[in-house]
Short mmCIF file of C-alpha atoms and ligand atoms in Angstrom, two decimals:
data_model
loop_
_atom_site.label_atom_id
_atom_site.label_comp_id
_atom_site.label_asym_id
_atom_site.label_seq_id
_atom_site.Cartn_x
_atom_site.Cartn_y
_atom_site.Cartn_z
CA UNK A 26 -4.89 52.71 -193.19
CA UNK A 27 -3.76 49.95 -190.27
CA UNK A 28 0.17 49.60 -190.31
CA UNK A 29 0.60 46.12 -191.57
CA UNK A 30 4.77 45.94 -190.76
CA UNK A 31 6.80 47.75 -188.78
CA UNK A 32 10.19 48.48 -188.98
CA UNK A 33 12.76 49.02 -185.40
CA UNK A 34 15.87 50.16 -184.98
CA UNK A 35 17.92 50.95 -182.17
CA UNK A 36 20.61 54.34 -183.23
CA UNK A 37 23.46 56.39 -181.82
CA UNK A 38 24.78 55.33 -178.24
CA UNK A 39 23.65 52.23 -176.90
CA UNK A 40 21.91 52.46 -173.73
CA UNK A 41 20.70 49.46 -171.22
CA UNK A 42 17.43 48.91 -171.70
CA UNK A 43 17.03 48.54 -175.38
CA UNK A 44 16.98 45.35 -175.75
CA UNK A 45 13.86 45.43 -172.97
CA UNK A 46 12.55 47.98 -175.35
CA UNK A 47 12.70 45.60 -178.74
CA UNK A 48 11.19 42.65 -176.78
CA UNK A 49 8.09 44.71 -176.49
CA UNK A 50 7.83 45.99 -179.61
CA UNK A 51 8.54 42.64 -181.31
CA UNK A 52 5.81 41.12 -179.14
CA UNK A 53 3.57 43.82 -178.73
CA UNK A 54 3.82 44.05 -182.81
CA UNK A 55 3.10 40.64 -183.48
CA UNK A 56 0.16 40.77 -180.79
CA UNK A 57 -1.52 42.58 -183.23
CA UNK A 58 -0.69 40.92 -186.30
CA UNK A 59 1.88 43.34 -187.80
CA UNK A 60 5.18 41.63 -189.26
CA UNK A 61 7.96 43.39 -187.72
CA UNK A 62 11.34 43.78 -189.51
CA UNK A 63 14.67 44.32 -187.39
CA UNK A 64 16.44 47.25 -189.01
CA UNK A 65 20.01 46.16 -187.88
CA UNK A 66 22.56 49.17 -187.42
CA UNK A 67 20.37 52.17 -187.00
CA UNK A 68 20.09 54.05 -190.13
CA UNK A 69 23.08 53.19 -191.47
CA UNK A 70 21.49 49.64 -191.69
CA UNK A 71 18.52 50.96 -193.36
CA UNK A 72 20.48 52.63 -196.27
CA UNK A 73 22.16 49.07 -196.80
CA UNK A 74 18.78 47.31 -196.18
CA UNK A 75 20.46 45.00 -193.54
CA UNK A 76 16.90 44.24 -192.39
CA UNK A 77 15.22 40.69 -191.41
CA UNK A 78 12.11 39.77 -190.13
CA UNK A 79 11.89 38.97 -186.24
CA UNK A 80 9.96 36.50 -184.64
CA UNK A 81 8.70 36.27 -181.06
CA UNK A 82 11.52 33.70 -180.12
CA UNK A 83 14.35 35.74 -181.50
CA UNK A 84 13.70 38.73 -178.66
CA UNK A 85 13.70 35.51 -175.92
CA UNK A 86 16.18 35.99 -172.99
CA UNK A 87 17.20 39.66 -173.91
CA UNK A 88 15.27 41.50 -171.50
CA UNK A 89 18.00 41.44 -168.98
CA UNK A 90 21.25 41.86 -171.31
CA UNK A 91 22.52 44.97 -172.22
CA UNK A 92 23.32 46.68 -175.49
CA UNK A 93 21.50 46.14 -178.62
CA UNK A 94 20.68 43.00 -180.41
CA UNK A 95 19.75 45.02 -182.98
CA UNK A 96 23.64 46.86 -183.16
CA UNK A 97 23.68 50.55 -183.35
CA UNK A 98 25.90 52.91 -185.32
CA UNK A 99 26.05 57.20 -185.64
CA UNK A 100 25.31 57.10 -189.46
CA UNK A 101 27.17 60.09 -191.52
CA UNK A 102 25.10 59.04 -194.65
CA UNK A 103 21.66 59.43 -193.65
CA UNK A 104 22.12 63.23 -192.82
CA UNK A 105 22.82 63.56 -196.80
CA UNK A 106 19.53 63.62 -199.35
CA UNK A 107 21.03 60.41 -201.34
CA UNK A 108 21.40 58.71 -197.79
CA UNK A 109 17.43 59.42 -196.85
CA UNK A 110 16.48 58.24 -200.46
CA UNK A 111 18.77 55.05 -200.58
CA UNK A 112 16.83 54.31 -197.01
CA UNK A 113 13.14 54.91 -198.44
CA UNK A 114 13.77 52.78 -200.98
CA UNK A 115 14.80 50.36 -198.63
CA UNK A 116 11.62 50.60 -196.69
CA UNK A 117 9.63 50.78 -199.68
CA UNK A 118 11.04 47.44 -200.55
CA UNK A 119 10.63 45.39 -197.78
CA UNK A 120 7.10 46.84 -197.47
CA UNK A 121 7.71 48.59 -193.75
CA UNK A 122 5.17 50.97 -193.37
CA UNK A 123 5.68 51.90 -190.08
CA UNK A 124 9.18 52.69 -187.67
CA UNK A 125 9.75 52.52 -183.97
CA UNK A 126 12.95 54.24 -183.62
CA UNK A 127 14.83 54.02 -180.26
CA UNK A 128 17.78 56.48 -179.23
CA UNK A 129 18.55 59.83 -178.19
CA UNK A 130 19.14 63.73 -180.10
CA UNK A 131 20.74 62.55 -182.77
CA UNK A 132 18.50 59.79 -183.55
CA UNK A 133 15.62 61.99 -183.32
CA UNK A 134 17.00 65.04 -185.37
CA UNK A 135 17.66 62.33 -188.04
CA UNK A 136 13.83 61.43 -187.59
CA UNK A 137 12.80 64.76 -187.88
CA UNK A 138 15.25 65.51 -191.42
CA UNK A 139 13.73 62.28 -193.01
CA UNK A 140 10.59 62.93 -192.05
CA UNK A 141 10.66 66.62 -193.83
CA UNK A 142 10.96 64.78 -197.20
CA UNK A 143 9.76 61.53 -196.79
CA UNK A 144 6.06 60.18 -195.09
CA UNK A 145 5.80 57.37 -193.37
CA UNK A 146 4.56 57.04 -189.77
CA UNK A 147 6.84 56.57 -187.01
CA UNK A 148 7.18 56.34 -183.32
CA UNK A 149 10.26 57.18 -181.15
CA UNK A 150 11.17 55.72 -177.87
CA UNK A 151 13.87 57.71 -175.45
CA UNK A 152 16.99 55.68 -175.45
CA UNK A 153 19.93 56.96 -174.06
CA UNK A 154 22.26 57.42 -171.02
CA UNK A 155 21.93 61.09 -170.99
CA UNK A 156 18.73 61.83 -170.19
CA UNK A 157 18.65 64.64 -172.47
CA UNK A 158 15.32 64.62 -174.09
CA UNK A 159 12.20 67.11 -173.50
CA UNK A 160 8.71 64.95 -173.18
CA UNK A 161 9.85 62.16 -170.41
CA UNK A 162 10.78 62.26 -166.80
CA UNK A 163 13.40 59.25 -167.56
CA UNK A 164 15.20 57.59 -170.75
CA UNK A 165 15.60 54.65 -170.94
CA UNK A 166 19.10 53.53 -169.49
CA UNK A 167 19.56 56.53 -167.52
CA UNK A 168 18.92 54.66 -164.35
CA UNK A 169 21.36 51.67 -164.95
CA UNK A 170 24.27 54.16 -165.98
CA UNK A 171 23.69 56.26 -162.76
CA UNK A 172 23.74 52.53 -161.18
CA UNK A 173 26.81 51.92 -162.26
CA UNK A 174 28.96 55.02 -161.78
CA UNK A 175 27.39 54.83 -158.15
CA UNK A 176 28.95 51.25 -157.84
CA UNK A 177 31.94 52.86 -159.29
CA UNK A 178 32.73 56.18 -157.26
CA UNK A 179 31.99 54.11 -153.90
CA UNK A 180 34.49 51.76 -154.72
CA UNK A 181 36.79 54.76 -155.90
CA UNK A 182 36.01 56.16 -152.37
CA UNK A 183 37.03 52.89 -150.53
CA UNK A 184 40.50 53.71 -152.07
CA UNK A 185 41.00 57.28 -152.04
CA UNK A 186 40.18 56.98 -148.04
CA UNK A 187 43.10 54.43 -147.91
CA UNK A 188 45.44 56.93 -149.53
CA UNK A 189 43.96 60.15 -148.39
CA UNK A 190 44.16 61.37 -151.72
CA UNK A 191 41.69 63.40 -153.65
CA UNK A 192 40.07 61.69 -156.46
CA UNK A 193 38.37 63.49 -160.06
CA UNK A 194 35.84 60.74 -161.36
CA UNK A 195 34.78 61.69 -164.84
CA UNK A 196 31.38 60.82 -165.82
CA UNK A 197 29.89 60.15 -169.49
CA UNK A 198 27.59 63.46 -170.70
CA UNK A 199 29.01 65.54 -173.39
CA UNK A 200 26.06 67.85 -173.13
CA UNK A 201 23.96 67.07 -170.07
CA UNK A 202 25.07 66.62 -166.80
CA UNK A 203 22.51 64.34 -165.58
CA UNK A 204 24.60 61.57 -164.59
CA UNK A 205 27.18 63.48 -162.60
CA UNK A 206 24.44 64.85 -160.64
CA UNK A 207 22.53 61.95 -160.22
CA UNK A 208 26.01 60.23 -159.05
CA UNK A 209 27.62 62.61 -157.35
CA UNK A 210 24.88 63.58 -155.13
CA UNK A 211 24.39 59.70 -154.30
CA UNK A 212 27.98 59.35 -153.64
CA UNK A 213 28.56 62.17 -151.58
CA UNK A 214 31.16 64.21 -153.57
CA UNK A 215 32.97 67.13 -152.23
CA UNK A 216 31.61 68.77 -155.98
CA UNK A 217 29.95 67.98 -159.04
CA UNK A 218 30.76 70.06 -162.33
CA UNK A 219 28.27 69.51 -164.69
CA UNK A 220 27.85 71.19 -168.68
CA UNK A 221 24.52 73.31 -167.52
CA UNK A 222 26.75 75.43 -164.64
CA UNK A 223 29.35 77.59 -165.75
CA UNK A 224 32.44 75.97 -163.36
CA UNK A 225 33.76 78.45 -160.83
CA UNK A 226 37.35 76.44 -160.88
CA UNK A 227 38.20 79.47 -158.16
CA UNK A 228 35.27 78.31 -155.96
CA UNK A 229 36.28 74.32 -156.59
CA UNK A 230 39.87 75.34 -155.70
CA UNK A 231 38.94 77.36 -152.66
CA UNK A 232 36.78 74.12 -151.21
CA UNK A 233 39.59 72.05 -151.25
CA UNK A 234 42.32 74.74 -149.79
CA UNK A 235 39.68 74.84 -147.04
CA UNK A 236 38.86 70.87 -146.75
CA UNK A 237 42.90 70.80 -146.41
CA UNK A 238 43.53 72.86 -143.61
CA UNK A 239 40.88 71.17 -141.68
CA UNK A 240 42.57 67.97 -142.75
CA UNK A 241 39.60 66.75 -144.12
CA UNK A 242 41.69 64.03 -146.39
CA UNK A 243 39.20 62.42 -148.85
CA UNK A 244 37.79 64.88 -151.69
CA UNK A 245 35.78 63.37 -154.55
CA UNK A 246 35.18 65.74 -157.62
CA UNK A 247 32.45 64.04 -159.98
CA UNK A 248 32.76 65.58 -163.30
CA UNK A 249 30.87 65.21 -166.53
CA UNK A 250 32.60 65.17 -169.90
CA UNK A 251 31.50 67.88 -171.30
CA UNK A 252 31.77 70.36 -167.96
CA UNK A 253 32.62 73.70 -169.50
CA UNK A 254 36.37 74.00 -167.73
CA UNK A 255 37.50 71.23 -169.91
CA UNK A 256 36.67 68.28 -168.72
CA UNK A 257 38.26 65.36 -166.04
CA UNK A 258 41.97 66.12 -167.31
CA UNK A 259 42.03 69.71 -167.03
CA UNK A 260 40.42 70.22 -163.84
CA UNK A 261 43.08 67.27 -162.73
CA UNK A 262 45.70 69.31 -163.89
CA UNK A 263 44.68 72.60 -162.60
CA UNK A 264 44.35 71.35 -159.17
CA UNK A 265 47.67 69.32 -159.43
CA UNK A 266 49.32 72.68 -160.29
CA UNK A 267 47.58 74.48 -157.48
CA UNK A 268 48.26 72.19 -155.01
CA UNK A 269 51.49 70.21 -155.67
CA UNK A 270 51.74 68.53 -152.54
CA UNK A 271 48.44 66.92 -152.61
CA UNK A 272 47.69 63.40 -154.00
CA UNK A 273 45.53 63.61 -156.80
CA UNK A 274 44.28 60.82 -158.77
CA UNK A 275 42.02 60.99 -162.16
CA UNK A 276 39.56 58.04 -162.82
CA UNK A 277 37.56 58.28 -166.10
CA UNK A 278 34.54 55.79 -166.03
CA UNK A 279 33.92 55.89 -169.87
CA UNK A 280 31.93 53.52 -171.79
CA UNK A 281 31.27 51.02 -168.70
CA UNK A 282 28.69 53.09 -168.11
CA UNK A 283 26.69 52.29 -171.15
CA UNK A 284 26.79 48.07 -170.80
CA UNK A 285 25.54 45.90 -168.60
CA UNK A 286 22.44 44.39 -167.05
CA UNK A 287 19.50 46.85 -167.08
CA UNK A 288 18.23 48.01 -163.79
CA UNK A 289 14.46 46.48 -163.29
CA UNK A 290 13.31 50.54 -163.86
CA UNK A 291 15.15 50.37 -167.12
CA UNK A 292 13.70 47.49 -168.01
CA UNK A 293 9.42 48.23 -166.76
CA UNK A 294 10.23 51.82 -168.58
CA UNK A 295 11.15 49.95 -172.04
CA UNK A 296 8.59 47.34 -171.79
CA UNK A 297 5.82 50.29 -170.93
CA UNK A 298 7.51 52.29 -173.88
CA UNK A 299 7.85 49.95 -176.00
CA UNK A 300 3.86 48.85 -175.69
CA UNK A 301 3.11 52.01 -176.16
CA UNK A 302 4.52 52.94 -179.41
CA UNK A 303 3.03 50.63 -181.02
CA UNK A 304 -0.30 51.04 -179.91
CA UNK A 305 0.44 54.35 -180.83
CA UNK A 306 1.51 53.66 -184.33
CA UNK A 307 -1.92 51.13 -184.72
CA UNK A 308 -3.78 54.25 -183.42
CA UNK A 309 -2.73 56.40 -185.82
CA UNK A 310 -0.87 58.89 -183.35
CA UNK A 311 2.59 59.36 -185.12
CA UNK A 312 5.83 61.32 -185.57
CA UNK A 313 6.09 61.62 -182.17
CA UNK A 314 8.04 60.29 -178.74
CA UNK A 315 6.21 57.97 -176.10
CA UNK A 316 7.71 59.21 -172.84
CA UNK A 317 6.38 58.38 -169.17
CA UNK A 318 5.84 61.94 -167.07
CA UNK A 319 4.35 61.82 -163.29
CA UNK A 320 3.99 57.94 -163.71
CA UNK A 321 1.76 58.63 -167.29
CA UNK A 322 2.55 57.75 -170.81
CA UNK A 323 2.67 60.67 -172.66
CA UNK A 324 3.76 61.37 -176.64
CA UNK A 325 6.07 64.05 -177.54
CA UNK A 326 5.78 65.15 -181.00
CA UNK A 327 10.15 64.70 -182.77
CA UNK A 328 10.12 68.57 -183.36
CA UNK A 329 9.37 69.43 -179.57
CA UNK A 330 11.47 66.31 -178.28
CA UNK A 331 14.58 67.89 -180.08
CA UNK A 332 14.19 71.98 -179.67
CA UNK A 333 12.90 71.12 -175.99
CA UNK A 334 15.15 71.06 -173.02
CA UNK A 335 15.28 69.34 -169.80
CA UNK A 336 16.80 71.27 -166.94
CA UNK A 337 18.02 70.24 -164.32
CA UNK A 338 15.65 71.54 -161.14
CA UNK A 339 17.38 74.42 -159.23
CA UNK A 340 17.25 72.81 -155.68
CA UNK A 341 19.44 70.23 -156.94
CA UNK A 342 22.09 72.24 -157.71
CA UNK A 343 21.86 74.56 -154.48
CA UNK A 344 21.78 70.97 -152.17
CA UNK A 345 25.27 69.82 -153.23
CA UNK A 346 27.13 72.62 -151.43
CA UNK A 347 25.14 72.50 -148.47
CA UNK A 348 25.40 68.53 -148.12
CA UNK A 349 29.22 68.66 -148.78
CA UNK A 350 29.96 71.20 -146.82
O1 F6P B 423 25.04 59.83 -175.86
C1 F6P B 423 25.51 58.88 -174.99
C2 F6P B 423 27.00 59.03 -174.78
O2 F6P B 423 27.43 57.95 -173.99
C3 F6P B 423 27.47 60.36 -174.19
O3 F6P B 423 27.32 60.44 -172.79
C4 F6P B 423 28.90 60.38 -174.62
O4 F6P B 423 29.38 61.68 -174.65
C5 F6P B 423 28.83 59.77 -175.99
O5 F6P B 423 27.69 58.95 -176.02
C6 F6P B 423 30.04 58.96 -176.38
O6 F6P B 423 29.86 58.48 -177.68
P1 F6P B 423 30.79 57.40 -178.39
O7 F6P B 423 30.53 56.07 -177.73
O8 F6P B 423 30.38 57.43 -179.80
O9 F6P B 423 32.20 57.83 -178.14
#
């Protein structure tokens, strides 16, 4: 039966990009003659039926602005059975019989919990600044946050040159280590401790007794958030206590990563997304993820896009030593 309105949402962290991502599914949606509803605050906005009806001009003049028009929120409720039922009845009444849902893990292990009780067809688009997901090359956002903490460590650099002091930048990624790669590589850092490596704190410790006694005087550390050691703070600490004489600064980029203007790849990979999950959803291919791999659009089913991993390619990690050294 032809999907007749569709519901979006935008959930978890915001990501740049997501607004680029509900202009095309607004448009695209309306292009063929659905009514599409704005489901404002993820799925905690769905259990309180904050929902209204979008039309083409309300998506005008977003495609370059970041965050979410559409607000986002983690919602505790909807992992509970009477959150999922106070949210179908929501659907139910405002007649949405189709969902584009746009965010990362959590969003999509949500999908796949509602889903288990509940039927009603749905396509997912990868939103978030992780870049955590199995079934897509890139997520959408990735590239503007890797953007910006590039923008940010070379600055960082500018002034730890000046000082001759040895800087720890700590990147967002609580689980995924994309972005200090990405960054760090880009930037040129002296090491990069990311959640997939077990941290040799010896090793990092050794590289810097050795960069000192060659008076090499600038050291950047990029370091993701969830880097098994502990983090910015404690590998700030341990190298303070190791070397007590050295000037050591901590800089923690936090949440600027996640605004600002999306990069023009953030935004073509939304619109192309965002096209596509609706002609998905009018095709009748559901409960699955539109992703782009090797340049193609291809659909992830939720299970898959949540069990699934995306690791990071070996050569990578064996390049950052050698191009530091
Ligand atoms: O999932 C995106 C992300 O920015 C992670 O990199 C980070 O660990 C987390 O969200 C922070 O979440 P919050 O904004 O809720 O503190």
């Amino acid at each position: 039966m032809a999907i007749k309105n569709i519901g979006i949402l935008t959930s978890g962290g915001d990501s740049p990009g997501m607004n680029a991502a509900i202009r095309a599914v607004v448009r695209t949606g309306l292009h063929y003659g659905m009514e599409v509803f704005g489901i404002h605050r993820g799925y905690q906005g769905m259990i309180e039926g904050d929902i209204t009806k979008m039309k083409t001009t309300d998506v005008s003049n977003i495609i370059q602005r970041g965050g979410t028009i559409l607000k986002t929120a983690r919602s505790k409720e909807f992992m509970t059975d009477e959150g999922m039922a106070k949210a179908y009845a929501q659907l139910q009444q405002h007649g949405i019989d189709g969902l584009v849902l746009i965010g990362g893990d959590g969003t999509f292990r949500g999908a796949v919990n509602f889903f288990e009780k509940y039927t009603i067809p749905a396509v997912g688009l990868p939103g978030t600044i992780d870049k955590d997901l199995s079934g897509t090359d890139f997520t959408i956002g990735f590239d503007t946050a890797v953007n910006t903490a590039v923008e940010a460590i070379d600055k960082i650099r500018d002034t730890a040159e000046a000082h001759d002091r040895l800087f720890i930048v700590e990147v967002m990624g609580r689980d995924a280590g994309y972005i200090a790669l990405n960054s760090g590589i880009a930037c040129g850092a002296e090491d990069i401790l990311i959640p997939e490596m077990v941290t040799d704190i010896e090793h990092v410790l050794c590289r810097i007794d050795r960069d000192e006694r060659r008076k090499k005087t600038v050291h950047i550390l990029v370091v993701a958030e969830g880097d098994d050691f502990g983090g910015g703070a404690k590998v700030t600490q341990t190298i303070k206590d190791r070397f007590p004489k050295l000037d050591v600064r901590m800089c923690v980029l936090g949440h600027i990563q996640r605004g600002g203007s999306p990069t023009y790849a953030d935004r073509v990979l939304a619109s192309r997304l965002g096209h596509a999950a609706v002609t998905a959803l009018q095709e009748g291919n559901t409960q699955v993820m539109a992703g782009v791999m090797n340049d193609q659009v291809v659909f992830t089913p939720f299970n898959k896009v949540i069990k699934g991993t995306s690791p990071i390619s070996p050569d990578m990690l064996d390049m950052i030593r050698v191009l530091a050294s």
